[in-house]
Amino acid sequence: MSKTRFSNIARELHEAAAGAAWIQWQALGGQAAAPRAPVAIVDPEALVLCSLWLADEEPRLRDFLYGFAELGSRLLSVQRLKRATGLFPAGGDKRVAGLASWVVSFGKDPRWRTLAGGGSKPAGRRHKVGPASTRLGDPGSLMLRLRTGFGVDVRIDTLSYLIGRRGAWADVKDISEALLYAKYSVRGACEALADARLIETRTDRPVKYYADQRRWTTLLKLPHTPAWHPWMRVYAFVIRLGAWLREPGVQAALPSLAASLAREFILEHGQVLAELQLNVPHERDYLGEEYLPAFERTISALVQWLGDNA
């Protein structure tokens, strides 16, 4: 029973994540017949890492990775990619190394040499990714747009994040955790942006910052201010959960044990669910096998979120 139940959940989760990635790849130049353009800010490193895992079952994502290695690698932060790999299951470094080998070979981007080697290169078809510049006017492409104009830098990513907060204040800790940059780097970036009058500052303790969404929406001629979502942690959680649901020991477990294992997984890895403010059952409110349907509702809420917010 657990095998059928968990296999169905794993399939729904995979389809939702692949659908979200398919939508977001448009911002990176992917020639995708997606149902719509991205509505939230696309985190390029999160999308690439997620795609490296999903590509095992989604050959179309291999095509995008292959094409982006050739055309768009300079829009990626190698530093963020290295830091974020550890959020995903073991083996991510080899996947990144394979992509880096293609970047060094075809993208002629020397920043990737430290990551290249030790992994299999992602096979793919050419001409499935075009220049990302064709979509930079879309709200979801904000981070890539600013990187294209000003370079891949902690200051630019900080500005993207603060714009995506849509008027909410954030301190250095918030920004550092969201972007995976060191706190001292974020602090310096915030101080520089504030000195340049590009963001506002409030002398609380800790000091907080924000970007005026109306000002930036007007300046960038955006139809609306796109939201920042923690895509790195969302995708890492989805990939971890999908792998866990397919573990033979989990699928073979009796309902009572399966419920206990599911509860433990959510307690250990599910902090991002609270960050997304999903209305999901609390793990401790359901005893024994009663948690299995609650677990299904939790994953269904995440699947819905992926469909609505990509």
Short mmCIF file of C-alpha atoms in Angstrom, two decimals:
data_model
loop_
_atom_site.label_atom_id
_atom_site.label_comp_id
_atom_site.label_asym_id
_atom_site.label_seq_id
_atom_site.Cartn_x
_atom_site.Cartn_y
_atom_site.Cartn_z
CA MET A 1 0.00 0.00 0.00
CA SER A 2 2.79 2.41 0.87
CA LYS A 3 4.51 1.64 -2.44
CA THR A 4 1.47 2.63 -4.50
CA ARG A 5 0.69 5.65 -2.35
CA PHE A 6 4.27 6.98 -2.37
CA SER A 7 4.81 6.20 -6.06
CA ASN A 8 1.75 8.28 -6.93
CA ILE A 9 2.95 11.16 -4.74
CA ALA A 10 6.41 10.97 -6.28
CA ARG A 11 4.97 11.10 -9.80
CA GLU A 12 2.76 14.11 -9.04
CA LEU A 13 5.65 15.93 -7.39
CA HIS A 14 7.98 15.22 -10.29
CA GLU A 15 5.44 16.43 -12.84
CA ALA A 16 4.85 19.63 -10.89
CA ALA A 17 8.58 20.35 -10.54
CA ALA A 18 9.22 19.58 -14.21
CA GLY A 19 6.31 21.83 -15.20
CA ALA A 20 7.69 24.67 -13.08
CA ALA A 21 11.16 24.22 -14.57
CA TRP A 22 9.72 24.13 -18.07
CA ILE A 23 8.02 27.50 -17.45
CA GLN A 24 11.09 29.07 -15.86
CA TRP A 25 13.51 27.99 -18.56
CA GLN A 26 11.95 30.58 -20.84
CA ALA A 27 13.76 33.24 -18.79
CA LEU A 28 17.08 31.53 -19.60
CA GLY A 29 16.35 31.37 -23.32
CA GLY A 30 14.77 27.91 -23.40
CA GLN A 31 12.61 27.34 -26.45
CA ALA A 32 9.74 25.98 -24.38
CA ALA A 33 6.12 25.63 -25.42
CA ALA A 34 5.14 26.46 -21.86
CA PRO A 35 1.59 27.45 -20.88
CA ARG A 36 2.75 30.88 -19.68
CA ALA A 37 5.73 33.03 -18.83
CA PRO A 38 7.26 32.93 -15.32
CA VAL A 39 5.37 35.08 -12.82
CA ALA A 40 7.98 35.12 -10.04
CA ILE A 41 11.67 36.00 -10.20
CA VAL A 42 13.57 33.06 -11.67
CA ASP A 43 16.57 32.01 -9.60
CA PRO A 44 18.92 30.76 -12.35
CA GLU A 45 21.21 28.70 -10.12
CA ALA A 46 18.23 27.00 -8.48
CA LEU A 47 16.73 26.21 -11.88
CA VAL A 48 19.97 24.77 -13.24
CA LEU A 49 20.54 22.57 -10.18
CA CYS A 50 16.97 21.32 -10.19
CA SER A 51 17.18 20.59 -13.92
CA LEU A 52 20.38 18.59 -13.48
CA TRP A 53 18.40 16.21 -11.26
CA LEU A 54 15.14 16.20 -13.21
CA ALA A 55 16.98 15.57 -16.47
CA ASP A 56 17.33 11.89 -15.52
CA GLU A 57 13.67 11.56 -16.53
CA GLU A 58 13.20 14.71 -18.60
CA PRO A 59 15.42 14.69 -21.74
CA ARG A 60 14.05 18.09 -22.80
CA LEU A 61 15.77 19.62 -19.77
CA ARG A 62 19.06 18.08 -20.92
CA ASP A 63 18.65 20.02 -24.14
CA PHE A 64 18.25 23.25 -22.20
CA LEU A 65 21.25 22.54 -19.98
CA TYR A 66 23.37 21.70 -23.01
CA GLY A 67 22.33 24.86 -24.84
CA PHE A 68 22.70 27.11 -21.83
CA ALA A 69 26.22 25.79 -21.21
CA GLU A 70 27.07 27.07 -24.66
CA LEU A 71 25.20 30.39 -24.69
CA GLY A 72 24.31 31.58 -21.21
CA SER A 73 26.79 30.39 -18.63
CA ARG A 74 28.09 33.92 -18.00
CA LEU A 75 24.74 34.77 -16.42
CA LEU A 76 25.31 32.23 -13.65
CA SER A 77 27.10 32.72 -10.35
CA VAL A 78 29.67 29.97 -9.90
CA GLN A 79 29.97 30.93 -6.24
CA ARG A 80 26.23 30.48 -5.56
CA LEU A 81 26.15 27.25 -7.55
CA LYS A 82 28.94 25.77 -5.44
CA ARG A 83 27.29 26.80 -2.19
CA ALA A 84 23.86 25.54 -3.23
CA THR A 85 24.95 22.10 -4.42
CA GLY A 86 25.11 20.88 -0.83
CA LEU A 87 21.40 21.57 -0.34
CA PHE A 88 20.58 18.84 -2.83
CA PRO A 89 21.10 15.08 -2.37
CA ALA A 90 24.57 13.58 -2.54
CA GLY A 91 25.99 13.37 -6.05
CA GLY A 92 25.12 16.90 -7.08
CA ASP A 93 28.77 17.89 -7.37
CA LYS A 94 29.29 15.31 -10.13
CA ARG A 95 26.29 16.61 -12.03
CA VAL A 96 27.57 20.16 -11.76
CA ALA A 97 31.03 19.00 -12.85
CA GLY A 98 29.54 17.50 -16.00
CA LEU A 99 27.79 20.75 -16.85
CA ALA A 100 30.94 22.71 -16.06
CA SER A 101 32.91 20.58 -18.52
CA TRP A 102 30.54 21.63 -21.27
CA VAL A 103 30.77 25.27 -20.23
CA VAL A 104 34.58 25.21 -20.34
CA SER A 105 34.54 23.43 -23.70
CA PHE A 106 31.80 25.34 -25.49
CA GLY A 107 30.95 28.40 -23.42
CA LYS A 108 34.60 29.46 -23.10
CA ASP A 109 33.93 30.63 -19.56
CA PRO A 110 37.09 30.18 -17.42
CA ARG A 111 35.22 30.72 -14.13
CA TRP A 112 33.90 27.16 -14.42
CA ARG A 113 37.26 25.41 -14.52
CA THR A 114 37.26 24.90 -10.75
CA LEU A 115 33.99 22.94 -11.05
CA ALA A 116 34.79 20.94 -14.18
CA GLY A 117 35.96 17.34 -14.18
CA GLY A 118 34.83 14.12 -12.55
CA GLY A 119 31.33 14.09 -14.00
CA SER A 120 29.61 12.88 -17.14
CA LYS A 121 28.84 15.64 -19.61
CA PRO A 122 25.11 16.25 -20.15
CA ALA A 123 24.17 15.10 -23.64
CA GLY A 124 21.63 17.21 -25.44
CA ARG A 125 20.44 18.68 -28.72
CA ARG A 126 21.54 22.08 -29.93
CA HIS A 127 19.30 25.02 -30.81
CA LYS A 128 16.88 24.41 -27.92
CA VAL A 129 18.14 27.50 -26.10
CA GLY A 130 18.33 30.96 -27.60
CA PRO A 131 19.77 34.20 -26.22
CA ALA A 132 18.25 35.01 -22.83
CA SER A 133 18.10 38.65 -23.94
CA THR A 134 14.93 37.95 -25.92
CA ARG A 135 12.94 37.53 -22.67
CA LEU A 136 14.64 40.03 -20.37
CA GLY A 137 11.66 42.37 -20.41
CA ASP A 138 9.52 39.77 -18.63
CA PRO A 139 9.06 40.33 -14.88
CA GLY A 140 10.29 36.82 -14.07
CA SER A 141 13.60 37.54 -15.81
CA LEU A 142 14.48 40.40 -13.45
CA MET A 143 17.55 38.77 -11.88
CA LEU A 144 18.95 37.80 -15.28
CA ARG A 145 18.16 41.25 -16.66
CA LEU A 146 20.13 43.01 -13.96
CA ARG A 147 22.99 40.54 -14.27
CA THR A 148 23.07 41.08 -18.03
CA GLY A 149 23.36 44.83 -17.57
CA PHE A 150 25.66 45.03 -14.55
CA GLY A 151 27.36 41.65 -14.17
CA VAL A 152 27.01 38.69 -11.83
CA ASP A 153 27.63 40.22 -8.44
CA VAL A 154 26.34 40.05 -4.88
CA ARG A 155 25.13 43.65 -5.16
CA ILE A 156 23.00 42.89 -8.20
CA ASP A 157 21.54 39.75 -6.63
CA THR A 158 20.82 41.65 -3.43
CA LEU A 159 18.99 44.32 -5.40
CA SER A 160 16.97 41.65 -7.26
CA TYR A 161 16.02 40.03 -3.98
CA LEU A 162 14.97 43.30 -2.35
CA ILE A 163 12.87 44.30 -5.35
CA GLY A 164 11.23 40.88 -5.18
CA ARG A 165 10.36 41.49 -1.53
CA ARG A 166 7.87 44.03 -2.88
CA GLY A 167 8.36 46.64 -0.20
CA ALA A 168 9.13 44.34 2.72
CA TRP A 169 12.23 45.07 4.77
CA ALA A 170 15.08 42.57 5.10
CA ASP A 171 18.26 42.46 7.13
CA VAL A 172 21.65 41.03 6.21
CA LYS A 173 20.80 37.63 7.68
CA ASP A 174 17.62 37.37 5.58
CA ILE A 175 19.46 38.28 2.41
CA SER A 176 22.43 36.02 3.12
CA GLU A 177 20.22 33.00 3.75
CA ALA A 178 18.14 33.67 0.65
CA LEU A 179 21.04 34.21 -1.72
CA LEU A 180 23.69 31.94 -0.13
CA TYR A 181 26.29 34.66 0.01
CA ALA A 182 28.48 35.26 3.06
CA LYS A 183 27.10 37.81 5.48
CA TYR A 184 30.11 40.10 5.18
CA SER A 185 29.63 40.17 1.38
CA VAL A 186 25.93 40.97 1.74
CA ARG A 187 26.62 43.66 4.32
CA GLY A 188 29.08 45.35 2.00
CA ALA A 189 26.64 45.09 -0.90
CA CYS A 190 23.80 46.62 1.11
CA GLU A 191 25.95 49.47 2.31
CA ALA A 192 27.09 50.21 -1.24
CA LEU A 193 23.54 50.11 -2.61
CA ALA A 194 22.31 52.36 0.20
CA ASP A 195 25.16 54.84 -0.30
CA ALA A 196 24.24 54.98 -3.99
CA ARG A 197 20.59 55.70 -3.00
CA LEU A 198 19.43 52.59 -4.85
CA ILE A 199 17.81 51.10 -1.77
CA GLU A 200 16.50 52.48 1.51
CA THR A 201 17.91 51.71 4.93
CA ARG A 202 16.45 51.75 8.43
CA THR A 203 18.75 51.98 11.42
CA ASP A 204 17.12 49.24 13.47
CA ARG A 205 19.15 46.57 15.16
CA PRO A 206 19.81 44.72 12.98
CA VAL A 207 19.90 47.30 10.19
CA LYS A 208 17.21 46.65 7.57
CA TYR A 209 16.94 47.44 3.88
CA TYR A 210 14.29 47.62 1.22
CA ALA A 211 13.82 48.60 -2.42
CA ASP A 212 10.92 50.83 -3.41
CA GLN A 213 8.89 48.54 -5.67
CA ARG A 214 7.00 51.38 -7.38
CA ARG A 215 10.22 53.16 -8.21
CA TRP A 216 11.85 50.07 -9.68
CA THR A 217 8.75 48.86 -11.48
CA THR A 218 8.49 52.24 -13.22
CA LEU A 219 12.21 52.46 -13.98
CA LEU A 220 12.35 48.95 -15.45
CA LYS A 221 8.97 49.33 -17.20
CA LEU A 222 7.58 46.17 -15.64
CA PRO A 223 3.84 45.42 -15.81
CA HIS A 224 4.06 44.29 -12.19
CA THR A 225 6.68 43.68 -9.52
CA PRO A 226 7.61 40.00 -9.53
CA ALA A 227 7.89 38.23 -6.19
CA TRP A 228 11.00 36.58 -4.82
CA HIS A 229 10.43 33.01 -3.68
CA PRO A 230 13.01 30.67 -2.09
CA TRP A 231 13.35 28.55 -5.21
CA MET A 232 16.68 27.10 -4.15
CA ARG A 233 15.23 25.58 -1.00
CA VAL A 234 11.97 24.65 -2.73
CA TYR A 235 13.71 22.75 -5.50
CA ALA A 236 16.19 21.14 -3.10
CA PHE A 237 13.30 19.95 -0.92
CA VAL A 238 11.40 18.61 -3.93
CA ILE A 239 14.42 16.68 -5.22
CA ARG A 240 15.20 15.25 -1.77
CA LEU A 241 11.58 14.28 -1.20
CA GLY A 242 11.26 12.66 -4.62
CA ALA A 243 14.37 10.55 -3.99
CA TRP A 244 13.12 9.61 -0.53
CA LEU A 245 9.69 8.55 -1.83
CA ARG A 246 11.37 6.14 -4.25
CA GLU A 247 13.61 4.46 -1.67
CA PRO A 248 12.77 0.72 -1.58
CA GLY A 249 12.75 0.64 2.22
CA VAL A 250 10.26 3.48 2.36
CA GLN A 251 7.98 2.00 -0.29
CA ALA A 252 8.03 -1.43 1.38
CA ALA A 253 7.19 -0.07 4.83
CA LEU A 254 3.92 -0.95 6.50
CA PRO A 255 1.50 2.00 6.89
CA SER A 256 2.39 2.70 10.52
CA LEU A 257 6.12 2.79 9.78
CA ALA A 258 5.59 4.71 6.54
CA ALA A 259 3.66 7.38 8.45
CA SER A 260 6.42 7.65 11.03
CA LEU A 261 9.10 7.95 8.35
CA ALA A 262 7.12 10.58 6.49
CA ARG A 263 6.65 12.62 9.66
CA GLU A 264 10.37 12.44 10.40
CA PHE A 265 11.24 13.55 6.86
CA ILE A 266 8.99 16.61 7.03
CA LEU A 267 10.27 17.55 10.49
CA GLU A 268 13.88 17.29 9.30
CA HIS A 269 13.63 18.83 5.83
CA GLY A 270 10.31 20.63 5.58
CA GLN A 271 11.15 24.06 7.02
CA VAL A 272 10.61 25.58 3.60
CA LEU A 273 6.91 24.66 3.79
CA ALA A 274 6.45 27.13 6.63
CA GLU A 275 8.42 29.75 4.71
CA LEU A 276 5.97 29.38 1.83
CA GLN A 277 3.11 29.80 4.32
CA LEU A 278 1.32 26.76 3.00
CA ASN A 279 -1.83 25.75 4.81
CA VAL A 280 -0.78 22.20 5.63
CA PRO A 281 -1.50 19.80 8.50
CA HIS A 282 0.89 19.97 11.43
CA GLU A 283 2.94 16.81 11.72
CA ARG A 284 2.39 16.42 15.47
CA ASP A 285 -1.41 16.63 15.22
CA TYR A 286 -1.75 13.22 13.56
CA LEU A 287 -0.73 10.02 15.33
CA GLY A 288 0.22 6.75 13.73
CA GLU A 289 -1.24 5.97 10.32
CA GLU A 290 -3.44 9.07 10.50
CA TYR A 291 -0.48 11.08 9.28
CA LEU A 292 -0.40 9.40 5.85
CA PRO A 293 -3.41 11.31 4.42
CA ALA A 294 -2.13 14.45 6.14
CA PHE A 295 1.22 13.89 4.42
CA GLU A 296 -0.55 13.55 1.07
CA ARG A 297 -2.37 16.85 1.65
CA THR A 298 0.93 18.49 2.48
CA ILE A 299 2.50 17.37 -0.78
CA SER A 300 -0.65 18.29 -2.72
CA ALA A 301 -0.37 21.83 -1.34
CA LEU A 302 3.25 21.99 -2.50
CA VAL A 303 2.29 20.68 -5.94
CA GLN A 304 -0.36 23.39 -6.18
CA TRP A 305 2.14 26.04 -5.10
CA LEU A 306 4.60 24.98 -7.79
CA GLY A 307 1.92 25.29 -10.44
CA ASP A 308 0.78 28.71 -9.27
CA ASN A 309 4.12 30.39 -8.59
CA ALA A 310 6.59 29.28 -11.24
#
